[in-house]
PDB file of C-alpha atoms and ligand atoms in Angstrom:
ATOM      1  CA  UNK A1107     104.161  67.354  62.555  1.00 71.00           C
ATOM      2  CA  UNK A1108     104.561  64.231  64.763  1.00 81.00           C
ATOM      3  CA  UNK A1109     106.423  64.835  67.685  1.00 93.00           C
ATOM      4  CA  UNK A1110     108.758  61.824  68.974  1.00 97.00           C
ATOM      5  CA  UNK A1111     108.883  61.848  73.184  1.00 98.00           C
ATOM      6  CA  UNK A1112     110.518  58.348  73.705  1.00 98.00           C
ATOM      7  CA  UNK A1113     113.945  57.630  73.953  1.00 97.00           C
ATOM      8  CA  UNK A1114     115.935  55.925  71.478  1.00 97.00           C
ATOM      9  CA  UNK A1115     113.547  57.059  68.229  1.00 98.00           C
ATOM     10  CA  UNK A1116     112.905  60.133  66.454  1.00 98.00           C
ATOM     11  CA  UNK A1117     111.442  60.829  63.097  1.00 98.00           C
ATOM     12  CA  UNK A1118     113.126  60.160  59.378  1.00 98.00           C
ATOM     13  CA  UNK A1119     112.110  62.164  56.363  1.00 98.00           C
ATOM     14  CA  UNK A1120     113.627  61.107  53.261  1.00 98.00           C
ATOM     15  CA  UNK A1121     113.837  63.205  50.662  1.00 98.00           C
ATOM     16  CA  UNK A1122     111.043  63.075  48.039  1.00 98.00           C
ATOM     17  CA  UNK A1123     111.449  64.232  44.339  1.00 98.00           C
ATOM     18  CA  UNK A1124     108.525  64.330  42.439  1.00 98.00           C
ATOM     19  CA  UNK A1125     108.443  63.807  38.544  1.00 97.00           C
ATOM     20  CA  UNK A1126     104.563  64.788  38.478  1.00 97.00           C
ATOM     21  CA  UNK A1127     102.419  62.416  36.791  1.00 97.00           C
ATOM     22  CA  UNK A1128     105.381  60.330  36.739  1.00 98.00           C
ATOM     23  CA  UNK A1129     105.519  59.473  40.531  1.00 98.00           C
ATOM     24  CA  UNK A1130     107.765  59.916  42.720  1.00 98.00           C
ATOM     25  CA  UNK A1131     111.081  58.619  44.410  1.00 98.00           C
ATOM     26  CA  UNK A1132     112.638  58.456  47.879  1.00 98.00           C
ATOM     27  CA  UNK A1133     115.812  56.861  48.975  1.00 98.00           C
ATOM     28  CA  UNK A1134     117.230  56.445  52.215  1.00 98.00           C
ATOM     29  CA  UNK A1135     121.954  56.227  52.397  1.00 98.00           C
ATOM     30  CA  UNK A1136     123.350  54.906  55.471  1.00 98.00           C
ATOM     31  CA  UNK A1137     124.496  57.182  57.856  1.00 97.00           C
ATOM     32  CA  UNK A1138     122.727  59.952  56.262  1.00 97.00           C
ATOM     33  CA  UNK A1139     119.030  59.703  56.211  1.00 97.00           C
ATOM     34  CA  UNK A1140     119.444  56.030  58.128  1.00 98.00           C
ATOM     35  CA  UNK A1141     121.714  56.458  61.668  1.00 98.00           C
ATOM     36  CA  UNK A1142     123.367  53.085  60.785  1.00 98.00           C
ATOM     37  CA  UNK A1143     124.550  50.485  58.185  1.00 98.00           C
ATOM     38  CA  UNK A1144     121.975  48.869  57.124  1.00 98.00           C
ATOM     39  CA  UNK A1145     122.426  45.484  57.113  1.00 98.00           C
ATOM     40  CA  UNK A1146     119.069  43.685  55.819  1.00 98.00           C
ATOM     41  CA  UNK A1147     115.652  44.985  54.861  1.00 98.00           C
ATOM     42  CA  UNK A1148     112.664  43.020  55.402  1.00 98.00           C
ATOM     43  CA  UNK A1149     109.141  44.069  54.581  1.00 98.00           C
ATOM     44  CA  UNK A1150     105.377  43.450  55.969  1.00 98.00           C
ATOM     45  CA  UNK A1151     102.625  43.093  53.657  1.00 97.00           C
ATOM     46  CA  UNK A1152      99.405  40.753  52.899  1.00 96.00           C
ATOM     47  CA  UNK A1153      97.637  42.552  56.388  1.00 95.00           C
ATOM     48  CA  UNK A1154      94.296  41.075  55.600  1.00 92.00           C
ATOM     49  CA  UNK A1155      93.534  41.283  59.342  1.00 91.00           C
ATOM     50  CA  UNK A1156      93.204  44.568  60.447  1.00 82.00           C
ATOM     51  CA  UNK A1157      93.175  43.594  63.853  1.00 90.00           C
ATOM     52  CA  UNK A1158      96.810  41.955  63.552  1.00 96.00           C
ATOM     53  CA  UNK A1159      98.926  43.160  65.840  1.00 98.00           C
ATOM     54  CA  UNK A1160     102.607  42.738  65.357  1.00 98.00           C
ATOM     55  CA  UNK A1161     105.826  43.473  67.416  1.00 98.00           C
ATOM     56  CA  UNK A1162     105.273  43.309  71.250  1.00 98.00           C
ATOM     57  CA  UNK A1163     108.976  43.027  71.297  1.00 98.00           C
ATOM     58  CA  UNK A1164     112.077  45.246  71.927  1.00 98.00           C
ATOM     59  CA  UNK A1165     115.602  44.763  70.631  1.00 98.00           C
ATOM     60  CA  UNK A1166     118.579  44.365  72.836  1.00 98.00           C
ATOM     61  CA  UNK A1167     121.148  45.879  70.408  1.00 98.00           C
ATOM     62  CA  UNK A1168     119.102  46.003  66.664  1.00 98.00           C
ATOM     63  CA  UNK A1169     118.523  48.975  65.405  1.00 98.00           C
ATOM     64  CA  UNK A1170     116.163  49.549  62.723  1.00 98.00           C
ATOM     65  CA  UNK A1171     113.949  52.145  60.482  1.00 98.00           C
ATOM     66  CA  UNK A1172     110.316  51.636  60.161  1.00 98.00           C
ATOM     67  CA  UNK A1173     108.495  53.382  56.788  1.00 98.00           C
ATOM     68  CA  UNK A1174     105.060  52.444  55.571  1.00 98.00           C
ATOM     69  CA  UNK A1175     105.408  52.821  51.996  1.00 98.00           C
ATOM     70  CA  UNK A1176     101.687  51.604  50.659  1.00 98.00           C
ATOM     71  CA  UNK A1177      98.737  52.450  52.967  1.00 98.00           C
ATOM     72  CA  UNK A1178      99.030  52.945  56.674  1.00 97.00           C
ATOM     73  CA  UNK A1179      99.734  51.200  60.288  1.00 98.00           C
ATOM     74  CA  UNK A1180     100.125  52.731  64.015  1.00 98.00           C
ATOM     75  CA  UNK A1181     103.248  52.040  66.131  1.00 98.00           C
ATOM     76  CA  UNK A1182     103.333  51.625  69.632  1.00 98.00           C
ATOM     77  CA  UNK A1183     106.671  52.753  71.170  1.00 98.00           C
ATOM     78  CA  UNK A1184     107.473  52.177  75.162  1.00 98.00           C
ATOM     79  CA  UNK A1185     110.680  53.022  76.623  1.00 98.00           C
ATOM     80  CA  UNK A1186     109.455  51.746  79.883  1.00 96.00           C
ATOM     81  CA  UNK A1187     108.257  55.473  80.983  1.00 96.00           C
ATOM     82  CA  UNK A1188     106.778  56.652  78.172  1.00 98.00           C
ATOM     83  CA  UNK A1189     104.404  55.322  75.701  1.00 98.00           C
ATOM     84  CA  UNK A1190     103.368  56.807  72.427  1.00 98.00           C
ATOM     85  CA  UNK A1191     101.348  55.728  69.397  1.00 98.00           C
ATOM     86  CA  UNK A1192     102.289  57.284  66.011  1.00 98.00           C
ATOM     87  CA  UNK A1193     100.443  56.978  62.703  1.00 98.00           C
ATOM     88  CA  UNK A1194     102.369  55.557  59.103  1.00 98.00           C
ATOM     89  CA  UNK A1195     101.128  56.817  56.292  1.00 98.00           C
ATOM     90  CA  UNK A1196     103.765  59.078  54.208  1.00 98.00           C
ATOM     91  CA  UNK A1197     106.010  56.741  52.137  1.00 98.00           C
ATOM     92  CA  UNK A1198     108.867  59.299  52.876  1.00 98.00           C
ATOM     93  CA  UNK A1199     108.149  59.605  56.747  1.00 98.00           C
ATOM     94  CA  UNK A1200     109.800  57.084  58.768  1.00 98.00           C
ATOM     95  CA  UNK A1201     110.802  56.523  62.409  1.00 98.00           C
ATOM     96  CA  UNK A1202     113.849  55.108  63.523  1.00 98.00           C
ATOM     97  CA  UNK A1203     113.604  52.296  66.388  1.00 98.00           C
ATOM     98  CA  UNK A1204     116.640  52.294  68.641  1.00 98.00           C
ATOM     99  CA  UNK A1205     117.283  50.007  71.421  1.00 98.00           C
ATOM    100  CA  UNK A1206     115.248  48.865  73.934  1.00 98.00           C
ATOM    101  CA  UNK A1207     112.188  50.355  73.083  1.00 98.00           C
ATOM    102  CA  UNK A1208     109.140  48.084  73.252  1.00 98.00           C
ATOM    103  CA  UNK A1209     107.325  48.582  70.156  1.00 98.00           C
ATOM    104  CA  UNK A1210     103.709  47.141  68.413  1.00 98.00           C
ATOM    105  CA  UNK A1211     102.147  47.619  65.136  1.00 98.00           C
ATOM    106  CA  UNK A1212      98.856  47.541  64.634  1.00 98.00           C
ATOM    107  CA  UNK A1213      96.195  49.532  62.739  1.00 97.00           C
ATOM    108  CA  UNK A1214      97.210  47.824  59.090  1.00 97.00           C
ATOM    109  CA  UNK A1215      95.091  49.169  56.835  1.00 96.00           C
ATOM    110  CA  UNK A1216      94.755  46.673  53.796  1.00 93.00           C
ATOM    111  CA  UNK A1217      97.350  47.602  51.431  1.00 96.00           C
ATOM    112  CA  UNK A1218      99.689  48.710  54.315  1.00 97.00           C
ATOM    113  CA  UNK A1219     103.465  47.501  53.166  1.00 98.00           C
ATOM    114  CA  UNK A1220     105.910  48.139  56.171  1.00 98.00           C
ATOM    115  CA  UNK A1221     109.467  48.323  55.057  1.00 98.00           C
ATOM    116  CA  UNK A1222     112.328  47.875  57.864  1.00 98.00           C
ATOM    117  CA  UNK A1223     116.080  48.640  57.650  1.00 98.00           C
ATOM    118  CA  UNK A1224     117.587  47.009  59.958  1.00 98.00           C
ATOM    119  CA  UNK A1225     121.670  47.235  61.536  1.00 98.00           C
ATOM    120  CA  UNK A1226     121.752  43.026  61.721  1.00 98.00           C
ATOM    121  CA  UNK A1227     120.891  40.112  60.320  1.00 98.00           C
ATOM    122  CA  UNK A1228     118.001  38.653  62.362  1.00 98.00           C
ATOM    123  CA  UNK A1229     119.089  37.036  65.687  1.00 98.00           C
ATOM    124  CA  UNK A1230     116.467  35.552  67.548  1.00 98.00           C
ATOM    125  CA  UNK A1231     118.418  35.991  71.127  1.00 98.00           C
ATOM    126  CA  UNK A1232     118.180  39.923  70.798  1.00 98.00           C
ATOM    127  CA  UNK A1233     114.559  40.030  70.980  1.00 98.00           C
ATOM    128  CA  UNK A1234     112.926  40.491  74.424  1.00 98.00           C
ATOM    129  CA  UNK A1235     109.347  39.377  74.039  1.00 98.00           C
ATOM    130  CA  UNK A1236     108.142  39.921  77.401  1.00 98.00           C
ATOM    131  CA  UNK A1237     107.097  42.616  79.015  1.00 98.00           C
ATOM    132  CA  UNK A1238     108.045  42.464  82.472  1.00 98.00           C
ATOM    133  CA  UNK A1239     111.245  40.639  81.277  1.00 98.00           C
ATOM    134  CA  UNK A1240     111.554  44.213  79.030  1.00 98.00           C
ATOM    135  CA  UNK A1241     111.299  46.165  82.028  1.00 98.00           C
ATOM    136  CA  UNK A1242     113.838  44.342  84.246  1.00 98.00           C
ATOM    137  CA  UNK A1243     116.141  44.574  81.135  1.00 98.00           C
ATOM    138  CA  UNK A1244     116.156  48.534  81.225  1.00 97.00           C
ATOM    139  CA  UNK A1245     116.052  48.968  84.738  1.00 95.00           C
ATOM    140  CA  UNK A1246     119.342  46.888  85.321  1.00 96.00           C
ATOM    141  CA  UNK A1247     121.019  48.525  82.117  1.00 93.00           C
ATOM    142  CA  UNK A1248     119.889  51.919  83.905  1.00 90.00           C
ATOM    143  CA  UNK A1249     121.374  51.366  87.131  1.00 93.00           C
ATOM    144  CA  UNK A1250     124.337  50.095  85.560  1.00 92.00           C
ATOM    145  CA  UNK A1251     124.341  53.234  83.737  1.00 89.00           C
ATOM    146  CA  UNK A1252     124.133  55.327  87.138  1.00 90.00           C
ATOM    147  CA  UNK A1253     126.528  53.472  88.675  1.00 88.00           C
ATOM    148  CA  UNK A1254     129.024  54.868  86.031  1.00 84.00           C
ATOM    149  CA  UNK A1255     129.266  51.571  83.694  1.00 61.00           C
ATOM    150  CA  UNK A1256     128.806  51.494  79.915  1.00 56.00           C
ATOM    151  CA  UNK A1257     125.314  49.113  80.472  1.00 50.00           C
ATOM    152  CA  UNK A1258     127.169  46.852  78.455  1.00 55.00           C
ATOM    153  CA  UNK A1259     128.414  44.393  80.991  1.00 50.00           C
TER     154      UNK A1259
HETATM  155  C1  T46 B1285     110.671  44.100  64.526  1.00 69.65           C
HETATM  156  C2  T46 B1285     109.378  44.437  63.871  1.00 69.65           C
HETATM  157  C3  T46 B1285     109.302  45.873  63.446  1.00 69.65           C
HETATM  158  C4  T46 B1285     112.908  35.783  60.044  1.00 69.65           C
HETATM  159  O1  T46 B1285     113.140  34.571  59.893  1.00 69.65           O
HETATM  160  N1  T46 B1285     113.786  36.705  59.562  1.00 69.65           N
HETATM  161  C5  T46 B1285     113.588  38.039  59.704  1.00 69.65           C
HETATM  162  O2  T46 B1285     114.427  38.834  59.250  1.00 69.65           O
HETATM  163  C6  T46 B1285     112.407  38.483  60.380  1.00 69.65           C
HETATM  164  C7  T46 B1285     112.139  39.964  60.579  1.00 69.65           C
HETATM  165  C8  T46 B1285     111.536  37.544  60.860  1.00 69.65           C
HETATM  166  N2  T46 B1285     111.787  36.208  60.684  1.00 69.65           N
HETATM  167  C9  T46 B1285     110.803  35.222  61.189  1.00 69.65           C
HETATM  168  C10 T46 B1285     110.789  35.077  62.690  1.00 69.65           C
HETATM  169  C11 T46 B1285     109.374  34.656  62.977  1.00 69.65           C
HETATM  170  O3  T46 B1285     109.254  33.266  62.839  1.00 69.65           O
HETATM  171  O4  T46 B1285     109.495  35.665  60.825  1.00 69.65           O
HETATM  172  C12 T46 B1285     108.571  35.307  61.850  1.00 69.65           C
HETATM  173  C13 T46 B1285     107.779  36.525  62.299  1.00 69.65           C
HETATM  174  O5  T46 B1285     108.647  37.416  63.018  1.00 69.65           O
HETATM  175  P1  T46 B1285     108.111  38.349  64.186  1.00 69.65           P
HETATM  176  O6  T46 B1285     107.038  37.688  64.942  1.00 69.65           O
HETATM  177  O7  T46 B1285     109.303  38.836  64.955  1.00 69.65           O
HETATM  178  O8  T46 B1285     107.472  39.554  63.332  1.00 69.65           O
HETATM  179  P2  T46 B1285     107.012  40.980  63.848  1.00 69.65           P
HETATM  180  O9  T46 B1285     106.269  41.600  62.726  1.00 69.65           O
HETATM  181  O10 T46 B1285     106.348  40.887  65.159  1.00 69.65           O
HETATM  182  O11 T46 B1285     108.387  41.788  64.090  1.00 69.65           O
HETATM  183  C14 T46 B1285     109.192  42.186  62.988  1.00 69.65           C
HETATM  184  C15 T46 B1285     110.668  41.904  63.287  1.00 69.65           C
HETATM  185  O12 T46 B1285     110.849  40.499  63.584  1.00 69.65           O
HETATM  186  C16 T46 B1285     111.146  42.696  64.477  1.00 69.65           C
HETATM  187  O13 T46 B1285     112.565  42.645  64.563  1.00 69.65           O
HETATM  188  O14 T46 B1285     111.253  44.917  65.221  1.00 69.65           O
HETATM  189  O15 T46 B1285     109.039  43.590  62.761  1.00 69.65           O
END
């Protein structure tokens, strides 16, 4: 059982009924198995290099869902203190990606399809894609934070 230690993510198992030989199905509702309205869903697919390595970005306010429903991948996640890799490879496993969480994917094997839920459409302003721009971002949101705001400001 994969343990999640960052902040802003933790695990997602759908529910998986089984019709045998028949395969199986999974589905994921809003606000039940997925922490948010899901606004679009986007897939990754056509990994034919397996060195590719995807993401080195966080999210300002997106939040998404991550499941590798054909084949497998590794994601990176990086709050800014702690760093974890986890393996992809149950279609009914997922792992939800909060907020500013720095995050990679890499690993693809060949047949890997990555599906995302995501909160928003896709806004190109609420990606950070540096990483010492990343790190500046959380810090000030933190001592906003401690200095009793919402971070929001
Ligand atoms: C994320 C990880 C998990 C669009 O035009 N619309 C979209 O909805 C998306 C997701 C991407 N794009 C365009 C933007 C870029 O020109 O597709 C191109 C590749 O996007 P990007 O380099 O951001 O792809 P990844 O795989 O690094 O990141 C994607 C998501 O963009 C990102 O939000 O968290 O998957």
């Amino acid at each position: 059982m994969i343990e999640i230690i960052v902040k802003n993510s933790k695990l997602i198992t759908l529910p998986r009924i089984d019709d045998g030989i028949d395969g199986s199905i999974s589905a994921a509702e809003n606000f039940n198995h997925i922490p948010f309205a899901v606004k679009r869903v986007y897939y990754i697919y056509n990994l034919i290099n397996q060195k590719a390595i995807r993401g080195k970005h966080a999210h300002k306010k997106l939040e998404q869902a991550l499941f590798c429903i054909n084949g497998a991948c590794e994601i990176g996640l990086d709050d800014g203190t702690l760093h974890q890799e986890i393996t992809l490879d149950t279609p009914n496993t997922g792992i939800y990606l909060g907020v500013e969480l720095w995050h990679t994917m890499k690993n693809f094997s060949n047949n890997c399809i990555l599906l995302v839920l995501a909160s928003d459409v896709y806004k190109k302003d609420d990606y950070i894609r540096d990483y010492d721009e990343f790190k500046k971002y959380i810090d000030l949101r933190r001592r906003r934070r401690v200095r009793g705001g919402n971070g929001n400001q």
